[in-house]
PDB file of C-alpha atoms and ligand atoms in Angstrom:
ATOM      1  CA  MET A   1      -0.504 -60.437 112.622  1.00  0.00           C
ATOM      2  CA  ALA A   2      -2.429 -58.066 114.904  1.00  0.00           C
ATOM      3  CA  GLU A   3      -5.659 -56.766 113.386  1.00  0.00           C
ATOM      4  CA  GLU A   4      -5.658 -53.400 115.099  1.00  0.00           C
ATOM      5  CA  LEU A   5      -3.014 -50.991 116.256  1.00  0.00           C
ATOM      6  CA  ILE A   6      -2.843 -50.090 119.910  1.00  0.00           C
ATOM      7  CA  ILE A   7      -2.847 -46.287 120.001  1.00  0.00           C
ATOM      8  CA  THR A   8      -3.026 -44.745 123.468  1.00  0.00           C
ATOM      9  CA  ASN A   9      -4.434 -41.241 123.859  1.00  0.00           C
ATOM     10  CA  ASN A  10      -2.580 -38.400 125.549  1.00  0.00           C
ATOM     11  CA  LEU A  11       0.938 -39.713 124.987  1.00  0.00           C
ATOM     12  CA  SER A  12       3.799 -37.371 124.180  1.00  0.00           C
ATOM     13  CA  LYS A  13       5.053 -37.524 120.589  1.00  0.00           C
ATOM     14  CA  GLU A  14       8.081 -39.561 121.666  1.00  0.00           C
ATOM     15  CA  GLU A  15       5.954 -41.992 123.700  1.00  0.00           C
ATOM     16  CA  LYS A  16       3.662 -42.430 120.707  1.00  0.00           C
ATOM     17  CA  TYR A  17       6.600 -43.341 118.474  1.00  0.00           C
ATOM     18  CA  GLN A  18       7.837 -45.751 121.158  1.00  0.00           C
ATOM     19  CA  GLU A  19       4.409 -47.368 121.296  1.00  0.00           C
ATOM     20  CA  LEU A  20       4.084 -47.602 117.507  1.00  0.00           C
ATOM     21  CA  TYR A  21       7.602 -48.686 116.561  1.00  0.00           C
ATOM     22  CA  PRO A  22       7.384 -52.290 117.836  1.00  0.00           C
ATOM     23  CA  GLN A  23       3.925 -52.614 116.301  1.00  0.00           C
ATOM     24  CA  ILE A  24       5.170 -51.463 112.895  1.00  0.00           C
ATOM     25  CA  PHE A  25       8.180 -53.759 113.268  1.00  0.00           C
ATOM     26  CA  ALA A  26       5.819 -56.687 113.979  1.00  0.00           C
ATOM     27  CA  LEU A  27       3.544 -55.703 111.078  1.00  0.00           C
ATOM     28  CA  ILE A  28       6.258 -56.016 108.480  1.00  0.00           C
ATOM     29  CA  GLN A  29       8.157 -58.874 110.160  1.00  0.00           C
ATOM     30  CA  GLY A  30       8.071 -61.954 107.956  1.00  0.00           C
ATOM     31  CA  GLU A  31       6.632 -60.044 104.967  1.00  0.00           C
ATOM     32  CA  ASP A  32       9.205 -59.724 102.215  1.00  0.00           C
ATOM     33  CA  ASP A  33       7.058 -57.787  99.748  1.00  0.00           C
ATOM     34  CA  LEU A  34       8.091 -54.128  99.640  1.00  0.00           C
ATOM     35  CA  ILE A  35       4.710 -52.723  98.563  1.00  0.00           C
ATOM     36  CA  ALA A  36       2.765 -54.760 101.130  1.00  0.00           C
ATOM     37  CA  SER A  37       5.058 -53.695 103.947  1.00  0.00           C
ATOM     38  CA  LEU A  38       5.142 -50.034 102.919  1.00  0.00           C
ATOM     39  CA  SER A  39       1.349 -49.979 102.605  1.00  0.00           C
ATOM     40  CA  ASN A  40       0.810 -51.180 106.158  1.00  0.00           C
ATOM     41  CA  MET A  41       3.547 -48.880 107.437  1.00  0.00           C
ATOM     42  CA  MET A  42       1.898 -45.816 105.843  1.00  0.00           C
ATOM     43  CA  SER A  43      -1.451 -46.810 107.356  1.00  0.00           C
ATOM     44  CA  ALA A  44       0.055 -47.304 110.822  1.00  0.00           C
ATOM     45  CA  LEU A  45       1.685 -43.857 110.684  1.00  0.00           C
ATOM     46  CA  LYS A  46      -1.390 -42.105 109.295  1.00  0.00           C
ATOM     47  CA  TYR A  47      -3.766 -43.576 111.861  1.00  0.00           C
ATOM     48  CA  GLY A  48      -1.207 -43.494 114.675  1.00  0.00           C
ATOM     49  CA  PHE A  49      -0.602 -39.767 114.355  1.00  0.00           C
ATOM     50  CA  GLY A  50      -3.606 -38.442 112.416  1.00  0.00           C
ATOM     51  CA  TRP A  51      -1.473 -36.545 109.912  1.00  0.00           C
ATOM     52  CA  LEU A  52      -2.987 -35.298 106.664  1.00  0.00           C
ATOM     53  CA  TRP A  53      -0.891 -37.426 104.315  1.00  0.00           C
ATOM     54  CA  VAL A  54       1.754 -40.111 104.738  1.00  0.00           C
ATOM     55  CA  GLY A  55       3.334 -41.790 101.743  1.00  0.00           C
ATOM     56  CA  VAL A  56       6.364 -42.648  99.672  1.00  0.00           C
ATOM     57  CA  TYR A  57       7.657 -41.702  96.250  1.00  0.00           C
ATOM     58  CA  PHE A  58       9.968 -44.109  94.412  1.00  0.00           C
ATOM     59  CA  VAL A  59      12.920 -42.901  92.368  1.00  0.00           C
ATOM     60  CA  LYS A  60      12.208 -44.189  88.855  1.00  0.00           C
ATOM     61  CA  ASN A  61      14.587 -43.063  86.130  1.00  0.00           C
ATOM     62  CA  SER A  62      14.739 -39.282  86.390  1.00  0.00           C
ATOM     63  CA  GLU A  63      11.688 -38.623  88.547  1.00  0.00           C
ATOM     64  CA  LEU A  64       9.812 -39.516  91.714  1.00  0.00           C
ATOM     65  CA  VAL A  65       6.718 -41.644  91.213  1.00  0.00           C
ATOM     66  CA  LEU A  66       3.948 -41.983  93.791  1.00  0.00           C
ATOM     67  CA  GLY A  67       3.940 -45.187  95.848  1.00  0.00           C
ATOM     68  CA  PRO A  68       1.864 -46.486  98.777  1.00  0.00           C
ATOM     69  CA  PHE A  69       0.229 -43.685 100.736  1.00  0.00           C
ATOM     70  CA  GLN A  70      -2.643 -42.833 103.057  1.00  0.00           C
ATOM     71  CA  GLY A  71      -4.535 -39.571 102.701  1.00  0.00           C
ATOM     72  CA  PRO A  72      -5.980 -37.424  99.927  1.00  0.00           C
ATOM     73  CA  ILE A  73      -5.031 -38.052  96.286  1.00  0.00           C
ATOM     74  CA  ALA A  74      -1.581 -36.705  95.450  1.00  0.00           C
ATOM     75  CA  CYS A  75       0.714 -35.622  92.623  1.00  0.00           C
ATOM     76  CA  THR A  76       1.927 -38.749  90.834  1.00  0.00           C
ATOM     77  CA  ARG A  77       5.271 -37.535  89.463  1.00  0.00           C
ATOM     78  CA  ILE A  78       7.832 -35.049  90.808  1.00  0.00           C
ATOM     79  CA  GLN A  79      11.045 -34.038  89.040  1.00  0.00           C
ATOM     80  CA  LEU A  80      14.528 -34.090  90.597  1.00  0.00           C
ATOM     81  CA  GLY A  81      15.109 -30.898  92.568  1.00  0.00           C
ATOM     82  CA  ARG A  82      11.443 -29.834  92.434  1.00  0.00           C
ATOM     83  CA  GLY A  83       9.351 -29.278  95.565  1.00  0.00           C
ATOM     84  CA  VAL A  84      10.338 -30.453  99.022  1.00  0.00           C
ATOM     85  CA  SER A  85      10.510 -34.100  97.985  1.00  0.00           C
ATOM     86  CA  GLY A  86      12.522 -33.529  94.810  1.00  0.00           C
ATOM     87  CA  THR A  87      14.902 -31.296  96.792  1.00  0.00           C
ATOM     88  CA  SER A  88      15.340 -33.952  99.500  1.00  0.00           C
ATOM     89  CA  TRP A  89      16.165 -36.492  96.780  1.00  0.00           C
ATOM     90  CA  HIS A  90      18.598 -34.086  95.065  1.00  0.00           C
ATOM     91  CA  LYS A  91      20.372 -33.073  98.287  1.00  0.00           C
ATOM     92  CA  LYS A  92      20.175 -36.600  99.758  1.00  0.00           C
ATOM     93  CA  GLU A  93      19.037 -35.165 103.077  1.00  0.00           C
ATOM     94  CA  THR A  94      16.005 -34.913 105.315  1.00  0.00           C
ATOM     95  CA  ILE A  95      14.076 -31.663 105.011  1.00  0.00           C
ATOM     96  CA  ILE A  96      11.709 -30.314 107.670  1.00  0.00           C
ATOM     97  CA  VAL A  97       9.429 -27.521 106.456  1.00  0.00           C
ATOM     98  CA  PRO A  98       7.665 -25.684 109.314  1.00  0.00           C
ATOM     99  CA  ASN A  99       5.550 -23.625 106.898  1.00  0.00           C
ATOM    100  CA  VAL A 100       5.153 -24.863 103.330  1.00  0.00           C
ATOM    101  CA  ASP A 101       4.163 -21.375 102.134  1.00  0.00           C
ATOM    102  CA  GLU A 102       7.698 -20.245 102.969  1.00  0.00           C
ATOM    103  CA  PHE A 103       9.435 -23.054 101.047  1.00  0.00           C
ATOM    104  CA  PRO A 104      10.420 -21.876  97.576  1.00  0.00           C
ATOM    105  CA  ASP A 105       8.961 -24.168  94.932  1.00  0.00           C
ATOM    106  CA  HIS A 106       6.784 -26.166  97.320  1.00  0.00           C
ATOM    107  CA  ILE A 107       4.472 -28.367  95.235  1.00  0.00           C
ATOM    108  CA  ILE A 108       0.878 -28.037  96.366  1.00  0.00           C
ATOM    109  CA  CYS A 109      -0.750 -31.458  96.151  1.00  0.00           C
ATOM    110  CA  ASN A 110      -3.320 -30.533  98.776  1.00  0.00           C
ATOM    111  CA  ALA A 111      -4.105 -27.010  99.951  1.00  0.00           C
ATOM    112  CA  ALA A 112      -4.673 -28.225 103.522  1.00  0.00           C
ATOM    113  CA  SER A 113      -0.983 -29.124 103.903  1.00  0.00           C
ATOM    114  CA  LYS A 114       0.784 -26.630 106.195  1.00  0.00           C
ATOM    115  CA  SER A 115       4.042 -28.316 107.232  1.00  0.00           C
ATOM    116  CA  GLU A 116       5.962 -31.365 106.149  1.00  0.00           C
ATOM    117  CA  ILE A 117       8.958 -33.639 106.575  1.00  0.00           C
ATOM    118  CA  VAL A 118      10.673 -35.556 103.789  1.00  0.00           C
ATOM    119  CA  ILE A 119      13.223 -38.302 104.453  1.00  0.00           C
ATOM    120  CA  PRO A 120      15.333 -39.980 101.740  1.00  0.00           C
ATOM    121  CA  VAL A 121      15.949 -43.730 101.912  1.00  0.00           C
ATOM    122  CA  PHE A 122      19.136 -45.167 100.428  1.00  0.00           C
ATOM    123  CA  ASN A 123      19.769 -48.489  98.702  1.00  0.00           C
ATOM    124  CA  LYS A 124      22.910 -50.595  99.101  1.00  0.00           C
ATOM    125  CA  ASN A 125      24.695 -48.461  96.467  1.00  0.00           C
ATOM    126  CA  ASN A 126      23.997 -45.348  98.542  1.00  0.00           C
ATOM    127  CA  GLU A 127      21.549 -44.036  95.933  1.00  0.00           C
ATOM    128  CA  VAL A 128      18.183 -42.607  96.982  1.00  0.00           C
ATOM    129  CA  ALA A 129      15.654 -45.383  96.284  1.00  0.00           C
ATOM    130  CA  LEU A 130      12.576 -43.653  97.665  1.00  0.00           C
ATOM    131  CA  ILE A 131      11.516 -40.798  99.877  1.00  0.00           C
ATOM    132  CA  LEU A 132       9.075 -40.760 102.791  1.00  0.00           C
ATOM    133  CA  ASP A 133       6.815 -37.686 102.725  1.00  0.00           C
ATOM    134  CA  VAL A 134       4.625 -36.733 105.689  1.00  0.00           C
ATOM    135  CA  ASP A 135       2.277 -33.729 105.532  1.00  0.00           C
ATOM    136  CA  SER A 136       0.379 -32.088 108.365  1.00  0.00           C
ATOM    137  CA  ASN A 137      -2.543 -29.695 108.319  1.00  0.00           C
ATOM    138  CA  GLN A 138      -0.891 -27.902 111.274  1.00  0.00           C
ATOM    139  CA  LEU A 139       1.981 -25.435 110.993  1.00  0.00           C
ATOM    140  CA  ASN A 140       5.308 -26.443 112.536  1.00  0.00           C
ATOM    141  CA  ASP A 141       4.270 -30.034 113.246  1.00  0.00           C
ATOM    142  CA  PHE A 142       7.639 -31.752 112.679  1.00  0.00           C
ATOM    143  CA  ASP A 143      10.939 -31.578 114.543  1.00  0.00           C
ATOM    144  CA  GLU A 144      14.068 -33.598 115.335  1.00  0.00           C
ATOM    145  CA  ILE A 145      11.998 -36.179 117.237  1.00  0.00           C
ATOM    146  CA  ASP A 146      10.015 -36.940 114.084  1.00  0.00           C
ATOM    147  CA  LYS A 147      13.213 -37.037 112.046  1.00  0.00           C
ATOM    148  CA  LYS A 148      14.772 -39.535 114.479  1.00  0.00           C
ATOM    149  CA  TYR A 149      11.831 -41.920 114.740  1.00  0.00           C
ATOM    150  CA  LEU A 150      10.514 -41.674 111.169  1.00  0.00           C
ATOM    151  CA  THR A 151      14.042 -42.408 109.922  1.00  0.00           C
ATOM    152  CA  GLN A 152      14.202 -45.495 112.157  1.00  0.00           C
ATOM    153  CA  ILE A 153      10.787 -46.632 110.965  1.00  0.00           C
ATOM    154  CA  ILE A 154      11.333 -46.152 107.222  1.00  0.00           C
ATOM    155  CA  GLN A 155      14.765 -47.816 107.543  1.00  0.00           C
ATOM    156  CA  LEU A 156      12.920 -51.037 108.379  1.00  0.00           C
ATOM    157  CA  ILE A 157      12.107 -51.526 104.697  1.00  0.00           C
ATOM    158  CA  VAL A 158      15.707 -51.177 103.451  1.00  0.00           C
ATOM    159  CA  PRO A 159      16.309 -54.976 103.471  1.00  0.00           C
ATOM    160  CA  LEU A 160      13.360 -55.265 101.063  1.00  0.00           C
ATOM    161  CA  LEU A 161      14.794 -52.855  98.462  1.00  0.00           C
TER     162      LEU A 161
HETATM  163  N1  SME B 201       4.458 -31.064  98.876  1.00  0.00           N
HETATM  164  C1  SME B 201       5.341 -32.003  98.266  1.00  0.00           C
HETATM  165  C2  SME B 201       4.658 -32.784  97.185  1.00  0.00           C
HETATM  166  C3  SME B 201       4.194 -34.111  97.601  1.00  0.00           C
HETATM  167  S1  SME B 201       2.848 -34.104  98.500  1.00  0.00           S
HETATM  168  O1  SME B 201       2.735 -33.149  99.485  1.00  0.00           O
HETATM  169  C4  SME B 201       2.090 -35.502  98.743  1.00  0.00           C
HETATM  170  C5  SME B 201       6.568 -31.322  97.715  1.00  0.00           C
HETATM  171  O2  SME B 201       6.647 -30.101  97.658  1.00  0.00           O
HETATM  172  O3  SME B 201       7.472 -32.029  97.348  1.00  0.00           O
END
């Protein structure tokens, strides 16, 4: 396993994803533990892009419970349909929020968060098993490119569910 990520400066967002994807793939290759793989994946994304917070919440019974993350401390439990993450779980769809202040019922875990993307991950029964939550301290930081590549990246852990 490589000890350090290769992160080139001045790449476009898409080039950065293309540089990171094979490295994240290699990081979790051969590791069948879900928590270990998610932990390294969250670190690679956080340090690759410099976002404020990158992490997952697991669906456990009737709520989301905090899983591996990188960034400031966060809310540990979120109810179905609450906040961006609970809404993504409820609607079973990715949500991009350009300005969290304009999202009704946004849950403030950290006041520095300005925009976010939340992507649900499905198990073999097509139920949401976890959600990926990425927060930025910049407004309007996420778009369809992030949706495309972050979905591909988080999908890598589906065989471990
Ligand atoms: N802002 C999220 C809560 C989770 S954190 O940002 C880590 C939400 O509204 O669901």
